[in-house]
């Protein structure tokens, strides 16, 4: 077999960095006032909580009045979507593919929409934070995109939610499980 290689000088390449799987720098969900409801940073671009909160306020101030879906801010690519009283953000580096970031954003939003029965708003999200945590973990792990199909994410979250070990269950879940077991043992 013959192989051909084409030489592209670095100055002509769109990306000056080596390709990387680490495409997502952060996933954020803010409320109508720009306050953090959920934030997961995957690198040390903003190492302290103070810097993260300042960045989140800046991002909210630049995006909450616009209808666009993408912004370049502080050398980062930001894709975002708003719904009722929530703002969803996926952040990548300035050389990152916007379509990949948008796929992550859409997957997150569509997954939450299915999990919350199309009621994607602040109160419903706060009542189902464990589902949000699981969904984000299924979509992105350490900045690497794992899944972009909302159906798969919802399915995996449902499986993981049913199989929570006793040590990771909340007190309410343990009490509910104990009530169920007592009820069934009395009915025998």
PDB file of C-alpha atoms in Angstrom:
ATOM      1  CA  UNK A   1       0.000   0.000   0.000  1.00  0.00           C
ATOM      2  CA  UNK A   2       1.067   3.508  -0.693  1.00  0.00           C
ATOM      3  CA  UNK A   3       0.578   6.218   1.816  1.00  0.00           C
ATOM      4  CA  UNK A   4       0.697   9.867   1.110  1.00  0.00           C
ATOM      5  CA  UNK A   5       1.255  12.571   3.584  1.00  0.00           C
ATOM      6  CA  UNK A   6       0.503  16.189   3.122  1.00  0.00           C
ATOM      7  CA  UNK A   7       2.571  18.772   4.904  1.00  0.00           C
ATOM      8  CA  UNK A   8       0.707  21.719   6.382  1.00  0.00           C
ATOM      9  CA  UNK A   9       2.838  24.399   7.985  1.00  0.00           C
ATOM     10  CA  UNK A  10       1.634  25.316  11.459  1.00  0.00           C
ATOM     11  CA  UNK A  11       0.956  28.858  10.308  1.00  0.00           C
ATOM     12  CA  UNK A  12      -1.706  27.560   7.900  1.00  0.00           C
ATOM     13  CA  UNK A  13      -3.455  25.264  10.354  1.00  0.00           C
ATOM     14  CA  UNK A  14      -6.560  26.513  12.103  1.00  0.00           C
ATOM     15  CA  UNK A  15      -5.507  24.773  15.309  1.00  0.00           C
ATOM     16  CA  UNK A  16      -2.009  25.424  16.538  1.00  0.00           C
ATOM     17  CA  UNK A  17      -2.385  22.878  19.341  1.00  0.00           C
ATOM     18  CA  UNK A  18      -2.314  19.121  19.081  1.00  0.00           C
ATOM     19  CA  UNK A  19      -5.773  17.531  18.955  1.00  0.00           C
ATOM     20  CA  UNK A  20      -7.080  16.563  22.360  1.00  0.00           C
ATOM     21  CA  UNK A  21      -9.989  14.652  23.808  1.00  0.00           C
ATOM     22  CA  UNK A  22     -10.256  17.235  26.589  1.00  0.00           C
ATOM     23  CA  UNK A  23     -12.732  19.522  24.903  1.00  0.00           C
ATOM     24  CA  UNK A  24     -14.958  20.788  27.725  1.00  0.00           C
ATOM     25  CA  UNK A  25     -13.519  23.175  30.296  1.00  0.00           C
ATOM     26  CA  UNK A  26     -16.730  23.694  32.290  1.00  0.00           C
ATOM     27  CA  UNK A  27     -20.461  23.047  32.491  1.00  0.00           C
ATOM     28  CA  UNK A  28     -22.536  25.703  34.257  1.00  0.00           C
ATOM     29  CA  UNK A  29     -26.173  26.253  35.107  1.00  0.00           C
ATOM     30  CA  UNK A  30     -27.120  29.687  36.435  1.00  0.00           C
ATOM     31  CA  UNK A  31     -30.462  31.111  37.512  1.00  0.00           C
ATOM     32  CA  UNK A  32     -32.178  34.352  36.384  1.00  0.00           C
ATOM     33  CA  UNK A  33     -29.972  36.415  38.690  1.00  0.00           C
ATOM     34  CA  UNK A  34     -26.733  34.841  37.484  1.00  0.00           C
ATOM     35  CA  UNK A  35     -26.310  32.814  40.671  1.00  0.00           C
ATOM     36  CA  UNK A  36     -24.749  29.366  40.447  1.00  0.00           C
ATOM     37  CA  UNK A  37     -27.059  26.370  40.636  1.00  0.00           C
ATOM     38  CA  UNK A  38     -24.520  23.936  39.193  1.00  0.00           C
ATOM     39  CA  UNK A  39     -20.897  24.324  38.157  1.00  0.00           C
ATOM     40  CA  UNK A  40     -18.318  21.746  37.188  1.00  0.00           C
ATOM     41  CA  UNK A  41     -14.873  22.940  36.081  1.00  0.00           C
ATOM     42  CA  UNK A  42     -12.584  20.411  34.427  1.00  0.00           C
ATOM     43  CA  UNK A  43      -9.290  22.312  34.512  1.00  0.00           C
ATOM     44  CA  UNK A  44      -7.488  25.024  36.443  1.00  0.00           C
ATOM     45  CA  UNK A  45      -8.420  27.984  34.244  1.00  0.00           C
ATOM     46  CA  UNK A  46     -10.279  29.393  37.263  1.00  0.00           C
ATOM     47  CA  UNK A  47      -8.720  27.626  40.284  1.00  0.00           C
ATOM     48  CA  UNK A  48     -10.505  29.409  43.138  1.00  0.00           C
ATOM     49  CA  UNK A  49     -14.207  29.713  43.871  1.00  0.00           C
ATOM     50  CA  UNK A  50     -13.847  33.502  43.890  1.00  0.00           C
ATOM     51  CA  UNK A  51     -12.441  33.476  40.328  1.00  0.00           C
ATOM     52  CA  UNK A  52     -15.106  31.025  39.203  1.00  0.00           C
ATOM     53  CA  UNK A  53     -17.927  33.162  40.591  1.00  0.00           C
ATOM     54  CA  UNK A  54     -16.464  36.308  38.978  1.00  0.00           C
ATOM     55  CA  UNK A  55     -16.254  34.468  35.642  1.00  0.00           C
ATOM     56  CA  UNK A  56     -19.845  33.252  36.027  1.00  0.00           C
ATOM     57  CA  UNK A  57     -21.101  36.790  36.730  1.00  0.00           C
ATOM     58  CA  UNK A  58     -19.178  38.076  33.707  1.00  0.00           C
ATOM     59  CA  UNK A  59     -20.541  35.346  31.454  1.00  0.00           C
ATOM     60  CA  UNK A  60     -24.095  35.942  32.691  1.00  0.00           C
ATOM     61  CA  UNK A  61     -23.850  39.710  32.180  1.00  0.00           C
ATOM     62  CA  UNK A  62     -22.632  39.217  28.597  1.00  0.00           C
ATOM     63  CA  UNK A  63     -25.194  36.586  27.602  1.00  0.00           C
ATOM     64  CA  UNK A  64     -28.468  36.963  29.488  1.00  0.00           C
ATOM     65  CA  UNK A  65     -29.920  39.627  27.184  1.00  0.00           C
ATOM     66  CA  UNK A  66     -28.860  38.170  23.851  1.00  0.00           C
ATOM     67  CA  UNK A  67     -30.542  35.632  21.595  1.00  0.00           C
ATOM     68  CA  UNK A  68     -27.362  34.180  20.146  1.00  0.00           C
ATOM     69  CA  UNK A  69     -26.036  30.768  21.159  1.00  0.00           C
ATOM     70  CA  UNK A  70     -22.290  31.327  21.161  1.00  0.00           C
ATOM     71  CA  UNK A  71     -19.848  33.844  22.592  1.00  0.00           C
ATOM     72  CA  UNK A  72     -16.097  34.281  22.839  1.00  0.00           C
ATOM     73  CA  UNK A  73     -15.236  35.511  26.300  1.00  0.00           C
ATOM     74  CA  UNK A  74     -11.888  35.745  28.097  1.00  0.00           C
ATOM     75  CA  UNK A  75     -10.265  33.577  25.431  1.00  0.00           C
ATOM     76  CA  UNK A  76     -12.894  30.838  25.795  1.00  0.00           C
ATOM     77  CA  UNK A  77     -15.681  29.582  23.553  1.00  0.00           C
ATOM     78  CA  UNK A  78     -19.020  29.656  25.359  1.00  0.00           C
ATOM     79  CA  UNK A  79     -22.161  28.005  24.008  1.00  0.00           C
ATOM     80  CA  UNK A  80     -25.356  28.642  25.910  1.00  0.00           C
ATOM     81  CA  UNK A  81     -29.094  28.247  26.032  1.00  0.00           C
ATOM     82  CA  UNK A  82     -31.761  29.731  28.263  1.00  0.00           C
ATOM     83  CA  UNK A  83     -35.060  28.255  29.339  1.00  0.00           C
ATOM     84  CA  UNK A  84     -37.637  29.910  31.614  1.00  0.00           C
ATOM     85  CA  UNK A  85     -35.423  30.804  34.607  1.00  0.00           C
ATOM     86  CA  UNK A  86     -32.256  28.832  33.830  1.00  0.00           C
ATOM     87  CA  UNK A  87     -29.152  29.503  31.762  1.00  0.00           C
ATOM     88  CA  UNK A  88     -27.107  26.516  30.568  1.00  0.00           C
ATOM     89  CA  UNK A  89     -23.457  26.987  29.546  1.00  0.00           C
ATOM     90  CA  UNK A  90     -20.813  24.680  28.093  1.00  0.00           C
ATOM     91  CA  UNK A  91     -17.339  26.204  27.912  1.00  0.00           C
ATOM     92  CA  UNK A  92     -14.329  25.148  25.852  1.00  0.00           C
ATOM     93  CA  UNK A  93     -11.056  26.689  24.759  1.00  0.00           C
ATOM     94  CA  UNK A  94     -11.003  29.299  21.991  1.00  0.00           C
ATOM     95  CA  UNK A  95      -9.835  26.762  19.395  1.00  0.00           C
ATOM     96  CA  UNK A  96     -12.517  24.218  20.279  1.00  0.00           C
ATOM     97  CA  UNK A  97     -15.110  23.054  17.777  1.00  0.00           C
ATOM     98  CA  UNK A  98     -18.316  24.939  18.527  1.00  0.00           C
ATOM     99  CA  UNK A  99     -20.473  22.136  17.123  1.00  0.00           C
ATOM    100  CA  UNK A 100     -19.015  19.650  19.604  1.00  0.00           C
ATOM    101  CA  UNK A 101     -19.687  22.015  22.493  1.00  0.00           C
ATOM    102  CA  UNK A 102     -23.219  22.616  21.196  1.00  0.00           C
ATOM    103  CA  UNK A 103     -23.780  18.835  21.002  1.00  0.00           C
ATOM    104  CA  UNK A 104     -22.866  18.581  24.707  1.00  0.00           C
ATOM    105  CA  UNK A 105     -25.182  21.476  25.574  1.00  0.00           C
ATOM    106  CA  UNK A 106     -28.101  20.035  23.609  1.00  0.00           C
ATOM    107  CA  UNK A 107     -27.552  16.586  25.090  1.00  0.00           C
ATOM    108  CA  UNK A 108     -27.562  18.009  28.619  1.00  0.00           C
ATOM    109  CA  UNK A 109     -30.674  20.100  28.022  1.00  0.00           C
ATOM    110  CA  UNK A 110     -32.596  17.335  26.229  1.00  0.00           C
ATOM    111  CA  UNK A 111     -31.626  14.774  28.895  1.00  0.00           C
ATOM    112  CA  UNK A 112     -32.833  17.065  31.679  1.00  0.00           C
ATOM    113  CA  UNK A 113     -35.984  17.829  29.710  1.00  0.00           C
ATOM    114  CA  UNK A 114     -36.810  14.123  29.528  1.00  0.00           C
ATOM    115  CA  UNK A 115     -35.862  13.457  33.149  1.00  0.00           C
ATOM    116  CA  UNK A 116     -37.918  16.421  34.388  1.00  0.00           C
ATOM    117  CA  UNK A 117     -40.839  15.636  32.038  1.00  0.00           C
ATOM    118  CA  UNK A 118     -40.294  18.803  30.002  1.00  0.00           C
ATOM    119  CA  UNK A 119     -40.450  20.933  33.162  1.00  0.00           C
ATOM    120  CA  UNK A 120     -36.926  22.386  32.941  1.00  0.00           C
ATOM    121  CA  UNK A 121     -37.086  25.188  35.473  1.00  0.00           C
ATOM    122  CA  UNK A 122     -35.281  26.142  38.672  1.00  0.00           C
ATOM    123  CA  UNK A 123     -37.536  24.475  41.236  1.00  0.00           C
ATOM    124  CA  UNK A 124     -37.771  21.165  39.368  1.00  0.00           C
ATOM    125  CA  UNK A 125     -34.010  21.134  38.799  1.00  0.00           C
ATOM    126  CA  UNK A 126     -33.252  21.771  42.475  1.00  0.00           C
ATOM    127  CA  UNK A 127     -35.562  18.904  43.450  1.00  0.00           C
ATOM    128  CA  UNK A 128     -33.701  16.568  41.073  1.00  0.00           C
ATOM    129  CA  UNK A 129     -30.065  17.579  41.522  1.00  0.00           C
ATOM    130  CA  UNK A 130     -28.900  13.960  41.796  1.00  0.00           C
ATOM    131  CA  UNK A 131     -30.238  13.340  38.281  1.00  0.00           C
ATOM    132  CA  UNK A 132     -28.364  16.407  37.049  1.00  0.00           C
ATOM    133  CA  UNK A 133     -25.105  15.184  38.620  1.00  0.00           C
ATOM    134  CA  UNK A 134     -25.507  11.747  37.075  1.00  0.00           C
ATOM    135  CA  UNK A 135     -26.422  13.171  33.658  1.00  0.00           C
ATOM    136  CA  UNK A 136     -23.396  15.476  33.529  1.00  0.00           C
ATOM    137  CA  UNK A 137     -21.152  12.592  34.616  1.00  0.00           C
ATOM    138  CA  UNK A 138     -22.556  10.454  31.791  1.00  0.00           C
ATOM    139  CA  UNK A 139     -22.045  13.204  29.195  1.00  0.00           C
ATOM    140  CA  UNK A 140     -18.619  14.559  30.204  1.00  0.00           C
ATOM    141  CA  UNK A 141     -15.912  12.952  32.317  1.00  0.00           C
ATOM    142  CA  UNK A 142     -12.833  14.984  33.184  1.00  0.00           C
ATOM    143  CA  UNK A 143     -13.440  17.274  30.201  1.00  0.00           C
ATOM    144  CA  UNK A 144     -13.777  14.374  27.741  1.00  0.00           C
ATOM    145  CA  UNK A 145     -17.099  14.047  25.907  1.00  0.00           C
ATOM    146  CA  UNK A 146     -18.461  10.542  26.489  1.00  0.00           C
ATOM    147  CA  UNK A 147     -22.012  10.724  25.181  1.00  0.00           C
ATOM    148  CA  UNK A 148     -24.113  13.035  23.044  1.00  0.00           C
ATOM    149  CA  UNK A 149     -27.330  11.005  22.775  1.00  0.00           C
ATOM    150  CA  UNK A 150     -29.898  12.161  25.355  1.00  0.00           C
ATOM    151  CA  UNK A 151     -31.792   8.834  25.176  1.00  0.00           C
ATOM    152  CA  UNK A 152     -28.661   6.943  26.228  1.00  0.00           C
ATOM    153  CA  UNK A 153     -27.948   9.414  29.023  1.00  0.00           C
ATOM    154  CA  UNK A 154     -31.487   9.158  30.426  1.00  0.00           C
ATOM    155  CA  UNK A 155     -31.320   5.360  30.226  1.00  0.00           C
ATOM    156  CA  UNK A 156     -27.970   5.218  32.041  1.00  0.00           C
ATOM    157  CA  UNK A 157     -29.100   7.705  34.697  1.00  0.00           C
ATOM    158  CA  UNK A 158     -32.189   5.572  35.338  1.00  0.00           C
ATOM    159  CA  UNK A 159     -30.014   2.469  35.697  1.00  0.00           C
ATOM    160  CA  UNK A 160     -27.557   4.194  38.038  1.00  0.00           C
ATOM    161  CA  UNK A 161     -30.361   5.755  40.059  1.00  0.00           C
ATOM    162  CA  UNK A 162     -31.926   2.331  40.722  1.00  0.00           C
ATOM    163  CA  UNK A 163     -28.630   0.741  41.712  1.00  0.00           C
ATOM    164  CA  UNK A 164     -27.350   3.204  44.324  1.00  0.00           C
ATOM    165  CA  UNK A 165     -25.357   1.434  47.070  1.00  0.00           C
ATOM    166  CA  UNK A 166     -26.626   1.795  50.629  1.00  0.00           C
ATOM    167  CA  UNK A 167     -23.654   3.988  51.590  1.00  0.00           C
ATOM    168  CA  UNK A 168     -24.539   6.551  48.902  1.00  0.00           C
ATOM    169  CA  UNK A 169     -28.293   6.716  49.517  1.00  0.00           C
ATOM    170  CA  UNK A 170     -29.873   9.618  51.312  1.00  0.00           C
ATOM    171  CA  UNK A 171     -31.570   9.046  54.663  1.00  0.00           C
ATOM    172  CA  UNK A 172     -34.965   9.458  52.987  1.00  0.00           C
ATOM    173  CA  UNK A 173     -34.119   6.798  50.401  1.00  0.00           C
ATOM    174  CA  UNK A 174     -32.952   4.362  53.113  1.00  0.00           C
ATOM    175  CA  UNK A 175     -36.110   4.962  55.180  1.00  0.00           C
ATOM    176  CA  UNK A 176     -38.322   4.502  52.121  1.00  0.00           C
ATOM    177  CA  UNK A 177     -36.540   1.264  51.242  1.00  0.00           C
ATOM    178  CA  UNK A 178     -36.897   0.018  54.838  1.00  0.00           C
ATOM    179  CA  UNK A 179     -40.642   0.850  54.825  1.00  0.00           C
ATOM    180  CA  UNK A 180     -41.094  -1.103  51.596  1.00  0.00           C
ATOM    181  CA  UNK A 181     -39.259  -4.126  52.993  1.00  0.00           C
ATOM    182  CA  UNK A 182     -41.262  -4.073  56.262  1.00  0.00           C
ATOM    183  CA  UNK A 183     -44.523  -3.709  54.347  1.00  0.00           C
ATOM    184  CA  UNK A 184     -43.737  -6.716  52.156  1.00  0.00           C
ATOM    185  CA  UNK A 185     -42.550  -8.824  55.091  1.00  0.00           C
ATOM    186  CA  UNK A 186     -45.830  -8.116  56.982  1.00  0.00           C
ATOM    187  CA  UNK A 187     -47.964  -8.969  53.956  1.00  0.00           C
ATOM    188  CA  UNK A 188     -46.455 -12.477  53.637  1.00  0.00           C
TER     189      UNK A 188
END
